[in-house]
Short mmCIF file of C-alpha atoms and ligand atoms in Angstrom, two decimals:
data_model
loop_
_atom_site.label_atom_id
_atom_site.label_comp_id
_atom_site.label_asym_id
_atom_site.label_seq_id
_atom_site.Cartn_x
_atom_site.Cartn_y
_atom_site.Cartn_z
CA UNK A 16 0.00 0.00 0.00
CA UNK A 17 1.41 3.29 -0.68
CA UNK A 18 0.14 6.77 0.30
CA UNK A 19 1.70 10.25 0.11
CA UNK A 20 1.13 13.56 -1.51
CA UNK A 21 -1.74 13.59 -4.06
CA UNK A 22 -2.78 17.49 -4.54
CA UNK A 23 -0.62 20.61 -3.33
CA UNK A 24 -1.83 24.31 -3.08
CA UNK A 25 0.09 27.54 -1.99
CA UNK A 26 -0.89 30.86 -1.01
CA UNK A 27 1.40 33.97 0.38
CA UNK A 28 0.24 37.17 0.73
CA UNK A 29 0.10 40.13 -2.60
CA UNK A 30 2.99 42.35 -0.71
CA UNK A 31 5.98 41.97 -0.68
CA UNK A 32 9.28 43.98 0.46
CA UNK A 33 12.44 43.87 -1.59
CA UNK A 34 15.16 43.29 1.15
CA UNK A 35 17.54 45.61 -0.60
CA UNK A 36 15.26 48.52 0.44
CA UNK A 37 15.18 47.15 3.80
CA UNK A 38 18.90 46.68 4.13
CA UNK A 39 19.44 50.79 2.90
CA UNK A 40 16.62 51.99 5.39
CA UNK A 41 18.64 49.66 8.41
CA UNK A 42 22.12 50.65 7.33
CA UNK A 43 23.13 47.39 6.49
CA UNK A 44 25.04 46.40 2.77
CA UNK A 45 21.90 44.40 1.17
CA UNK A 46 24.81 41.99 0.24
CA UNK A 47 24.77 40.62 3.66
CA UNK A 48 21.13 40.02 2.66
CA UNK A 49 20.88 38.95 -0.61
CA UNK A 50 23.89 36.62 -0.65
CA UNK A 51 24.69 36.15 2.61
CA UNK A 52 21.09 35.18 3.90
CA UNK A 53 20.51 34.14 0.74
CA UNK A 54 16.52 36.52 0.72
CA UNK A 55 15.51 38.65 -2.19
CA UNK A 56 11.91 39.37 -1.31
CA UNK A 57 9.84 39.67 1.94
CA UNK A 58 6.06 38.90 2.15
CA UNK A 59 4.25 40.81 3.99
CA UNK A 60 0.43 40.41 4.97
CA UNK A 61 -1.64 42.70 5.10
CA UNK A 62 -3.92 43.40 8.34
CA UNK A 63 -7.00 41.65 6.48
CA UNK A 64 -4.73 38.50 6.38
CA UNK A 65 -4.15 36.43 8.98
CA UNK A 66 -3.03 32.13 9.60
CA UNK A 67 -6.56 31.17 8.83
CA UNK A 68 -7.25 32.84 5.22
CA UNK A 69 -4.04 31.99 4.09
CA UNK A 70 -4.52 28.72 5.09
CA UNK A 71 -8.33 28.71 3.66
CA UNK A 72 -6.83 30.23 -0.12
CA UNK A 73 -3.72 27.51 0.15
CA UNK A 74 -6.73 25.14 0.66
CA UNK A 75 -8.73 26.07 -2.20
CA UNK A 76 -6.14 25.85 -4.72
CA UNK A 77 -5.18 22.38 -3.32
CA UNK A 78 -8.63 21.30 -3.72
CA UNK A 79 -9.30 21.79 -7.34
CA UNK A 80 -10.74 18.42 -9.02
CA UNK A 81 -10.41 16.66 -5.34
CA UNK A 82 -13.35 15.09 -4.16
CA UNK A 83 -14.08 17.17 -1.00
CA UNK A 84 -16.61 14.27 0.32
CA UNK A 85 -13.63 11.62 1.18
CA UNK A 86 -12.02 14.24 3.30
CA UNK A 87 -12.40 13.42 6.82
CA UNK A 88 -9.21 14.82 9.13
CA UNK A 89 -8.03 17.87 8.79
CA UNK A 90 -4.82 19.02 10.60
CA UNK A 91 -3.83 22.70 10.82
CA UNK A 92 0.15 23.43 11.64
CA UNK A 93 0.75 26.59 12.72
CA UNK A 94 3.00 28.36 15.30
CA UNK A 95 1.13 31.78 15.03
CA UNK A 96 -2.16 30.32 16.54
CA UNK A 97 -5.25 32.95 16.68
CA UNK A 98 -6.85 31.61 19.61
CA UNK A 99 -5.85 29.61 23.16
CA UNK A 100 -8.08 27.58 22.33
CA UNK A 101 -10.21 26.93 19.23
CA UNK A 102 -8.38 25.33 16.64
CA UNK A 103 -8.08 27.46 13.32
CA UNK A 104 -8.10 24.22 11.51
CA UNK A 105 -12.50 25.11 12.60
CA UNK A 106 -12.46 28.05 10.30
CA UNK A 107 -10.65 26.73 7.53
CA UNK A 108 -13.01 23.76 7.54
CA UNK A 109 -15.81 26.16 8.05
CA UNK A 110 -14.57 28.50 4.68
CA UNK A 111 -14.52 25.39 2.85
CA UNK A 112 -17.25 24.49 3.31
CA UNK A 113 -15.86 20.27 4.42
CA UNK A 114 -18.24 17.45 5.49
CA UNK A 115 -19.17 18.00 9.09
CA UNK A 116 -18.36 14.26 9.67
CA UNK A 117 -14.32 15.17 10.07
CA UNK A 118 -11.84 15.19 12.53
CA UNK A 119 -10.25 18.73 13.01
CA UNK A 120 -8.00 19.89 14.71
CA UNK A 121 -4.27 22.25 15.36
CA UNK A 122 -0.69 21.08 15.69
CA UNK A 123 2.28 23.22 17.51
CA UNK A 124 5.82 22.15 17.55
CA UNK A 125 7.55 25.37 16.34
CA UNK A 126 8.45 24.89 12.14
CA UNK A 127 7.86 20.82 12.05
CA UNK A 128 4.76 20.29 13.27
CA UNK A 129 3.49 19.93 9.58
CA UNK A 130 5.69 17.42 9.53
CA UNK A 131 4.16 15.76 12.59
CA UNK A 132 1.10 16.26 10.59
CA UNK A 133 1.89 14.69 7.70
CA UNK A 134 3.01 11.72 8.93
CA UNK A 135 0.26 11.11 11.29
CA UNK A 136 -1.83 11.61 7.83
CA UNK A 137 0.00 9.19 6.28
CA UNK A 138 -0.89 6.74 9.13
CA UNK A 139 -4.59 7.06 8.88
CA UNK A 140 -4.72 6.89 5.16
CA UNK A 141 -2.77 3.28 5.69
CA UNK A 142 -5.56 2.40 7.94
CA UNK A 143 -8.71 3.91 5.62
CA UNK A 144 -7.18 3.99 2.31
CA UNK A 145 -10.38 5.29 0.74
CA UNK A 146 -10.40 8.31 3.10
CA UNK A 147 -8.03 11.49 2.35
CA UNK A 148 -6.50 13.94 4.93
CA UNK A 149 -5.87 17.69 4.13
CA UNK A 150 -3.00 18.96 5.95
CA UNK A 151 -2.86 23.21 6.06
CA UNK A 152 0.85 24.72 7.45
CA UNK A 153 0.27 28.21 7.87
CA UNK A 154 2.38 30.75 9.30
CA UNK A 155 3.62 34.42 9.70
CA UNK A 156 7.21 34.80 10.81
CA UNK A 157 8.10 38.13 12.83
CA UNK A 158 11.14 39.11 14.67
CA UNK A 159 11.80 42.79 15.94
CA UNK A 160 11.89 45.36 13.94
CA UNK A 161 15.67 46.48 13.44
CA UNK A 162 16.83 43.08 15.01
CA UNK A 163 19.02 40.21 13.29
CA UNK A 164 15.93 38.50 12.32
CA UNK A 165 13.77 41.08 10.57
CA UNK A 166 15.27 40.14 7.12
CA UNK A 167 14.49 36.50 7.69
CA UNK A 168 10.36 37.75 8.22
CA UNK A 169 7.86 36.29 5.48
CA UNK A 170 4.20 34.73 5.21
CA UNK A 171 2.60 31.95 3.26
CA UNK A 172 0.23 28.71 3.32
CA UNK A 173 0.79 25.25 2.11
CA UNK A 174 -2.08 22.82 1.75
CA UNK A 175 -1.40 19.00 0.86
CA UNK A 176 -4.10 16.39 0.17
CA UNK A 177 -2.93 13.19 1.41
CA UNK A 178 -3.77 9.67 0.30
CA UNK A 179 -4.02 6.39 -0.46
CA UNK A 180 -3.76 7.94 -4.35
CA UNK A 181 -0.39 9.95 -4.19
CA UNK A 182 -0.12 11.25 -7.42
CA UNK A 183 1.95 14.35 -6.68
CA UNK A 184 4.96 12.04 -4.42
CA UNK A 185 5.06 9.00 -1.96
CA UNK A 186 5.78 9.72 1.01
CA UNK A 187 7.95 6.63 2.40
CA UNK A 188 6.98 5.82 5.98
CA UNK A 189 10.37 5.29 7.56
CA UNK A 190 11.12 8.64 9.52
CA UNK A 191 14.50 9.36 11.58
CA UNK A 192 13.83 11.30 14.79
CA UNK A 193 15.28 13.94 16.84
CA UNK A 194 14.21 15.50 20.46
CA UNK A 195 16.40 17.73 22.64
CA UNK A 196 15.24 20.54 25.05
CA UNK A 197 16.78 23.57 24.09
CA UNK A 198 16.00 27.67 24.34
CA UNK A 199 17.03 28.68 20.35
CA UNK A 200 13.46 30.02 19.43
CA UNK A 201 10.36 30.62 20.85
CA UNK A 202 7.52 33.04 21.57
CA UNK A 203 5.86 33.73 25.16
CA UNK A 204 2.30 34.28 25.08
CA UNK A 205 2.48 37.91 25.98
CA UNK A 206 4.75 38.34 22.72
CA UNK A 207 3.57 39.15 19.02
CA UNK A 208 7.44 38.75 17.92
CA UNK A 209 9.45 35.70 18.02
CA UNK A 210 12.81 35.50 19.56
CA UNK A 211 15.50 34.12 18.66
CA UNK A 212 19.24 32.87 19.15
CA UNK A 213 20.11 33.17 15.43
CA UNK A 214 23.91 31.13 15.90
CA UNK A 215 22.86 29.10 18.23
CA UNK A 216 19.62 28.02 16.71
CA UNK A 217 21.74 27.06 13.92
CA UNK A 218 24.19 25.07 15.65
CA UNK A 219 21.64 22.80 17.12
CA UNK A 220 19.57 22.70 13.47
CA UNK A 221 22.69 20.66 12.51
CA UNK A 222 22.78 18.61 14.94
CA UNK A 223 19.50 17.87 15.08
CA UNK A 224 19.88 17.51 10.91
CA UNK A 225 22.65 15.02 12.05
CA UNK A 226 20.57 13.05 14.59
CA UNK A 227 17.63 12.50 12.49
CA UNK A 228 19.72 11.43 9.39
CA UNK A 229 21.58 8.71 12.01
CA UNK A 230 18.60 7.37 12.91
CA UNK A 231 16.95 7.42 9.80
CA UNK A 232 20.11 5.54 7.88
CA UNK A 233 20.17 3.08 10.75
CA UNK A 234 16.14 2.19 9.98
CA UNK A 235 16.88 2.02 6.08
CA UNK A 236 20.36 2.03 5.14
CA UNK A 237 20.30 4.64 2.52
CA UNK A 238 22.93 6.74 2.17
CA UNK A 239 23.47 10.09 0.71
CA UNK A 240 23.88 9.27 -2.80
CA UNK A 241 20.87 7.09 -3.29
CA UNK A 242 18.52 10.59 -3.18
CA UNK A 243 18.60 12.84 -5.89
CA UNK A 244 17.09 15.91 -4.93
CA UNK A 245 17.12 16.97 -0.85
CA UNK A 246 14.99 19.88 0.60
CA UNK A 247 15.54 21.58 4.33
CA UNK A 248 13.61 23.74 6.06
CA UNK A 249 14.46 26.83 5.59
CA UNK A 250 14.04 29.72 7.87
CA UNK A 251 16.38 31.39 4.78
CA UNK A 252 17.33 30.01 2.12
CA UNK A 253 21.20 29.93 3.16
CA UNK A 254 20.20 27.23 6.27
CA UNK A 255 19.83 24.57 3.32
CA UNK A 256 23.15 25.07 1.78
CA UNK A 257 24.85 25.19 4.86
CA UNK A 258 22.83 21.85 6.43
CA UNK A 259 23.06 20.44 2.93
CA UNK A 260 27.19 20.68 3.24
CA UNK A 261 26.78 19.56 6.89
CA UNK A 262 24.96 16.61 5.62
CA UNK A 263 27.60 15.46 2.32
CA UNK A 264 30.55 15.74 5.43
CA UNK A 265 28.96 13.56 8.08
CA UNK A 266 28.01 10.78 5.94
CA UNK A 267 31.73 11.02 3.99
CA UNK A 268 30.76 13.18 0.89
CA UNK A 269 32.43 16.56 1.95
CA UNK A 270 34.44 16.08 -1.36
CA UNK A 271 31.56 16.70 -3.71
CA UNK A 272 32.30 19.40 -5.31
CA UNK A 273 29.87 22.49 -4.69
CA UNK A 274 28.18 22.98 -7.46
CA UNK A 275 26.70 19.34 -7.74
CA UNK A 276 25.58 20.09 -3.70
CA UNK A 277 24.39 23.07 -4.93
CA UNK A 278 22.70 21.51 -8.15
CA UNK A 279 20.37 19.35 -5.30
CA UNK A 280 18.99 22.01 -3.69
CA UNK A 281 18.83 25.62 -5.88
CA UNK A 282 15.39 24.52 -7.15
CA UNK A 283 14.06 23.88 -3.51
CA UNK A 284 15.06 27.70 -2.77
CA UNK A 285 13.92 29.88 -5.19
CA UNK A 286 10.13 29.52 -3.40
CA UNK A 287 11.67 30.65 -0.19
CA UNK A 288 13.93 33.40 -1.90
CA UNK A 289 10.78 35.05 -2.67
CA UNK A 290 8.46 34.80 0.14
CA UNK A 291 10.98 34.24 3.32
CA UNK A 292 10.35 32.05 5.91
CA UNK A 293 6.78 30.69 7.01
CA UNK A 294 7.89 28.44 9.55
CA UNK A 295 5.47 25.26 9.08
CA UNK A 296 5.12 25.72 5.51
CA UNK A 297 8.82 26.66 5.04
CA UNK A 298 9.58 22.30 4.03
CA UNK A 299 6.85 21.67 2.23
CA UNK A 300 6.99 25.71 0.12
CA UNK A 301 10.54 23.95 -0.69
CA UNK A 302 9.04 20.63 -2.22
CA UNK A 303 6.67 22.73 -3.96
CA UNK A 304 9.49 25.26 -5.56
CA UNK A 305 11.44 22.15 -6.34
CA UNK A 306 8.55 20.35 -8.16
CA UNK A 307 7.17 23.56 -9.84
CA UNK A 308 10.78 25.00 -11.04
CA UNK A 309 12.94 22.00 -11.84
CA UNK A 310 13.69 22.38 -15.09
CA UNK A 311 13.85 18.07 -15.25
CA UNK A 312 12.08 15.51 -15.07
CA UNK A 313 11.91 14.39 -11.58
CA UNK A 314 9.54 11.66 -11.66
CA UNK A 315 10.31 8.61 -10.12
CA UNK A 316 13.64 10.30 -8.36
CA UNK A 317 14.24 10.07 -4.61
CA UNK A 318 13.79 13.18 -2.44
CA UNK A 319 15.31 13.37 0.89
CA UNK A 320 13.50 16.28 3.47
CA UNK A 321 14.59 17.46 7.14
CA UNK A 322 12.26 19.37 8.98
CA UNK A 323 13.42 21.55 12.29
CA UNK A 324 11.13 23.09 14.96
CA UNK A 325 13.02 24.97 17.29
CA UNK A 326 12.92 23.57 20.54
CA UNK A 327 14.08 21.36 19.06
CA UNK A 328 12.51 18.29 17.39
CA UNK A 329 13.89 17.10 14.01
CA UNK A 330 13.15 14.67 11.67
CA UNK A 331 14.70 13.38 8.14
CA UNK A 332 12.41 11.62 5.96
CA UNK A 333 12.13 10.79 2.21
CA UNK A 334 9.73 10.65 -0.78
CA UNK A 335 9.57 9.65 -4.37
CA UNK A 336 8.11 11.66 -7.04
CA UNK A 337 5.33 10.09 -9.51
CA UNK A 338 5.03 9.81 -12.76
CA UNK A 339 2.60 13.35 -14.09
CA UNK A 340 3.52 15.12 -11.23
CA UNK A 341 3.33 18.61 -13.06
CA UNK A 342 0.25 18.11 -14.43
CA UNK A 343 -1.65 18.19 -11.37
CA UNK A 344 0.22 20.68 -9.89
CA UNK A 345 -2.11 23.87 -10.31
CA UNK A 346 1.44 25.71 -11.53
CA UNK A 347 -0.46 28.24 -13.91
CA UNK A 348 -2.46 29.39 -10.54
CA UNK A 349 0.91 29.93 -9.06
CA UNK A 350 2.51 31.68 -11.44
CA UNK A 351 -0.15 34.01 -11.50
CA UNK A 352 -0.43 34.57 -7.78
CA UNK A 353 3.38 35.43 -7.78
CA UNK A 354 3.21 38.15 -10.89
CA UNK A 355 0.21 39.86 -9.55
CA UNK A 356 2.40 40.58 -6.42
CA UNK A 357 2.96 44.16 -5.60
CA UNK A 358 6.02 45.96 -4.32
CA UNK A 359 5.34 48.10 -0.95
CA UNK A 360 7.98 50.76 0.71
CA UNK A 361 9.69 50.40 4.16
CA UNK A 362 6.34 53.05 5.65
CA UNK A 363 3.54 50.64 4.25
CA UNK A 364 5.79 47.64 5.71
CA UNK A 365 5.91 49.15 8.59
CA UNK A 366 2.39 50.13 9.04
CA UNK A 367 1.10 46.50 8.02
CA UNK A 368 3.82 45.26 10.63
CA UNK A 369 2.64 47.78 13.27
CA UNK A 370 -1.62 46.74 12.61
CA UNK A 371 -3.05 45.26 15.40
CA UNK A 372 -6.51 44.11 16.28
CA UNK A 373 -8.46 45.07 19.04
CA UNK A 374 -8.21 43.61 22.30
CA UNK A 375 -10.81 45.48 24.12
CA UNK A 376 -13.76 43.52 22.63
CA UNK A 377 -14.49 46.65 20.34
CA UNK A 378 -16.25 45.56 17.26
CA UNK A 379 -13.90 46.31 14.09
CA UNK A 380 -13.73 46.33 10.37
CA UNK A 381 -10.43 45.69 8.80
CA UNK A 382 -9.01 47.81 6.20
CA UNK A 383 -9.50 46.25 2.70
CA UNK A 384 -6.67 45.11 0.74
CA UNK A 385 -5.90 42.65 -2.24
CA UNK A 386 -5.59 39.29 -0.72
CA UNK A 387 -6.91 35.95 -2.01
CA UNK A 388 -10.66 34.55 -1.50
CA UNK A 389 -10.85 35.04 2.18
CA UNK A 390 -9.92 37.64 4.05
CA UNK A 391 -10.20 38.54 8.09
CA UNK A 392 -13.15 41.57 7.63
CA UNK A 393 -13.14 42.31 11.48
CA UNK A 394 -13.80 41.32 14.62
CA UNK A 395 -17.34 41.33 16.41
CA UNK A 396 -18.08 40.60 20.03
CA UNK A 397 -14.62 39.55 20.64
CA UNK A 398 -14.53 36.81 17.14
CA UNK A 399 -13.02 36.51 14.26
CA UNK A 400 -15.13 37.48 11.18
CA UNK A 401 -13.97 35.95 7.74
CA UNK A 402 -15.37 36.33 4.13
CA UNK A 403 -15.36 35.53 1.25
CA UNK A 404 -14.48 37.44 -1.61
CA UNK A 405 -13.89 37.95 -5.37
CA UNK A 406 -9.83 36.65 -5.40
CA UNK A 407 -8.70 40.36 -6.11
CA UNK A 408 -5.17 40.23 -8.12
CA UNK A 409 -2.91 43.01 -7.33
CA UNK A 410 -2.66 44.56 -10.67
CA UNK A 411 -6.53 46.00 -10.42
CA UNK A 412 -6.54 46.81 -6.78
CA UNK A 413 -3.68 49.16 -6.28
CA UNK A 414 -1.29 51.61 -7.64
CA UNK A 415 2.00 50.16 -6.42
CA UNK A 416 4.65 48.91 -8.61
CA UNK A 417 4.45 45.34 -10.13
CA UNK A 418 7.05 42.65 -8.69
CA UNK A 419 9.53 42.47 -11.67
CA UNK A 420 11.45 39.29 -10.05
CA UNK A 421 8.75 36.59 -10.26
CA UNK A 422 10.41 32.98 -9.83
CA UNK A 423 10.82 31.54 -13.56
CA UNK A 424 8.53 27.81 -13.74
CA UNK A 425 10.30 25.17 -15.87
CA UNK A 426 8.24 23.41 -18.75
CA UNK A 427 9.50 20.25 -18.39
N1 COA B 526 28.09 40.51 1.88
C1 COA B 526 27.85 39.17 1.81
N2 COA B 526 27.63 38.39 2.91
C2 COA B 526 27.63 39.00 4.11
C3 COA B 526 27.86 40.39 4.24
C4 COA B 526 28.11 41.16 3.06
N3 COA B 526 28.31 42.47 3.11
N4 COA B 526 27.79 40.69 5.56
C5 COA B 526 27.53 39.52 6.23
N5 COA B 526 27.43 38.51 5.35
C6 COA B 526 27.13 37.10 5.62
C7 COA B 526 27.82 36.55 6.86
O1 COA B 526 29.16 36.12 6.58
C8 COA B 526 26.91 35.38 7.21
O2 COA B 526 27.14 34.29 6.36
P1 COA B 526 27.71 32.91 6.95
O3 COA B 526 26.78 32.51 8.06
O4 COA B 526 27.66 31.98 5.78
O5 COA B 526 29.08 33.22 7.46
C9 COA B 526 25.52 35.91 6.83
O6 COA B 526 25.75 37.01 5.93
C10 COA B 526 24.74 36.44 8.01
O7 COA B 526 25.55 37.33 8.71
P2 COA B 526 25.58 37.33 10.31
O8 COA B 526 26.53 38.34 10.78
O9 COA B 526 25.75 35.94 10.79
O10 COA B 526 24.07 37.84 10.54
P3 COA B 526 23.27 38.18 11.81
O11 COA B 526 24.10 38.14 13.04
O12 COA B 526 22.64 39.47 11.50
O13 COA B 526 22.17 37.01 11.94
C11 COA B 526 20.75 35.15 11.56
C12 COA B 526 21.80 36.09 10.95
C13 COA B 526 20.38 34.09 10.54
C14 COA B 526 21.36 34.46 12.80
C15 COA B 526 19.50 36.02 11.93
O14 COA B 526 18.97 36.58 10.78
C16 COA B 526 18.43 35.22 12.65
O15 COA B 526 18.52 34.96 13.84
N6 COA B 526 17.35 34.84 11.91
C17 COA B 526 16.28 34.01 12.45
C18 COA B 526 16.63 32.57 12.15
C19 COA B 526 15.60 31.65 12.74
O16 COA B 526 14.43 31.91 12.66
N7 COA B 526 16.05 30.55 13.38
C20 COA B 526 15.13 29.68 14.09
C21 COA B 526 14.39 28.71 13.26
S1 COA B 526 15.34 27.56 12.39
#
């Protein structure tokens, strides 16, 4: 029996920030950006967005020609929950309008629990092969404004069918695992921003990238060269070249030469060069980029994936793409999504970073922006209000420039 991926969907917000205007307005050469983080372009949401539309329009995308009636569990990942207590996996069902006979619910563990999510997916659709699962990984990543994290900020939404039918990539279900309790990242619940040791959160990504690849080998006895393609999370796109090195040297392959390392991840990063990190959906936004922009052939080619949530948990994994892939990838929707993208200056960054709700229990109507086909209209008697609406592309809503860079899609 094999299950895995069998529709994919992705949604990040119409604004975005080019990080060489942030890097002038901080002081900073954009360099140290562009090449040394390895960012081009920020997203940014604006205040009518929020974990739950951009998980809803990720969704919707996902869902094209998938029969909605089979779906019964849906798992939301998120680390930038909206509520204490109600899941936001609720709404999202709600907005889609899913059978009421599901299970529903939210996952936390910092940027894996979408892993954690997909593999307890995986696991059901063994057990009920004629039942799918729709996994959402939604997230908006904030640091301080002016700190060392700012430039690695961004926003986006994955959604991933999963079942019995993978016709997108098997997922495999041996799974190397990694748990240590350490202070590298995390977020009180009296704090919108996250913080962050940025060195040593990367020292113990590698080791926990180590770990999970020990444990892993010992279960299968792969080794490095049996996968073609590899994808990391990425909380910037530089973290996968430098795990992906860290990888080739502990398993004895620190003599490839760079550019074939490089040649097994570039595709995975281009997603993440344009939208930054989005925690959760940071993995599975690099599957999707590698998929969508490879300019060959992948199918039947063996992908290896490490996911990190600070914390830490890790976990290396691997998956093997299927035969068609592109053609049920909805890659025209994407393309589109990322050229009607519009360009914003460091004052309307800063004003969408700076937008807060009420937390008085004052009714409120948020201002209206191009987003997808939900949006977050307000907030009555202390809830969320959601709608939806015509899917409003940048180009008729608003005078700001177009986003020239958009990533280039391969015709295979
Ligand atoms: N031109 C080119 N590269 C430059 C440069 C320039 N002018 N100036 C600096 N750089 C390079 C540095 O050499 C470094 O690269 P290296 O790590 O390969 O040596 C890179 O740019 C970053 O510089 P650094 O001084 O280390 O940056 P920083 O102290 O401002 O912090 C992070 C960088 C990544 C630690 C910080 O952005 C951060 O904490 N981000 C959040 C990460 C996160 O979320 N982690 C938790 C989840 S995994």
């Amino acid at each position: 029996m094999r299950a895995g991926i069998e529709a994919m969907g992705l949604y990040t917000p119409r604004h975005v920030l080019d990080l060489r205007t942030l890097a002038a307005s901080r002081g900073i050469a954009a360099e140290k950006f562009t090449e040394g983080l390895g960012q081009s372009w920020m997203a940014v949401p604006s205040p009518d967005e929020d974990v739950v539309t951009m998980a809803a329009n990720a969704a919707l995308t996902a869902l094209e020609g998938v029969d909605r009636g089979k779906i019964d569990t849906l798992i939301f990942a998120t680390e930038s929950g909206i509520d204490q207590s109600k899941a936001a996996a609720i709404y999202v069902h709600s907005l889609l309008g899913l059978p009421s006979r599901c299970r529903t619910f939210e996952v936390k563990q910092a940027c894996c629990s979408s892993t954690a999510a997909l593999q307890m997916a995986l696991s059901h659709v063994l057990l009920r092969p004629e039942s799918k699962a729709l996994i959402v990984a939604s997230d908006i990543a904030r640091y301080g404004i002016g700190t060392p994290g700012e430039p690695t900020q961004g926003a986006g939404a994955i959604a991933m069918v999963v079942s019995a039918n993978p016709r997108v990539m098997e997922i495999h279900p041996e799974a190397g695992f990694y748990t240590e309790d350490v202070m590298d990242f995390w977020r009180p619940n009296y704090l919108d921003e996250a913080l962050v040791d940025g060195k040593y959160s990367i020292r113990v990504y590698l080791k926990a990238l180590e770990e999970s690849w020990r444990d892993f080998h010992e279960q299968t006895k792969l080794d490095f060269r049996d996968f073609h393609r590899f994808c990391y999370h990425m909380p910037f796109s530089k973290m996968a070249a430098k795990a992906h090195l860290h990888l080739a040297r502990v398993t004895g392959n620190g003599e490839t030469p760079a550019a074939a390392l490089d040649a097994q991840i570039r595709d995975a990063q281009e997603y993440n060069r344009q939208v930054g990190n989005c925690y959760t959906a940071s993995l599975y936004i690099g599957l999707l980029s590698l998929l969508e922009t490879s300019a060959e052939d992948l199918s039947g080619r063996r992908v290896g994936f490490f996911s990190y949530g600070s914390g830490c948990m890790g976990s290396f994994f691997s998956g093997t793409v299927q035969a068609g892939y592109r053609s049920v990838l909805p890659i025209e929707a994407h393309r589109r999504m990322f050229a009607e993208r519009r360009v914003i200056d460091l004052p309307v960054y800063e004003q969408f970073y700076s937008h807060r709700l009420p937390e008085d229990g004052t009714d409120y109507a948020t201002p209206r922006h191009p987003t997808g086909a939900f949006r977050l209209s307000g907030l009555s008697g202390h809830k969320r209000q959601y709608e939806r609406v015509d899917a409003r592309p940048g180009a008729e809503w608003s005078d700001l420039p177009a986003h020239a860079a958009t990533p280039t899609l391969a015709t295979v």
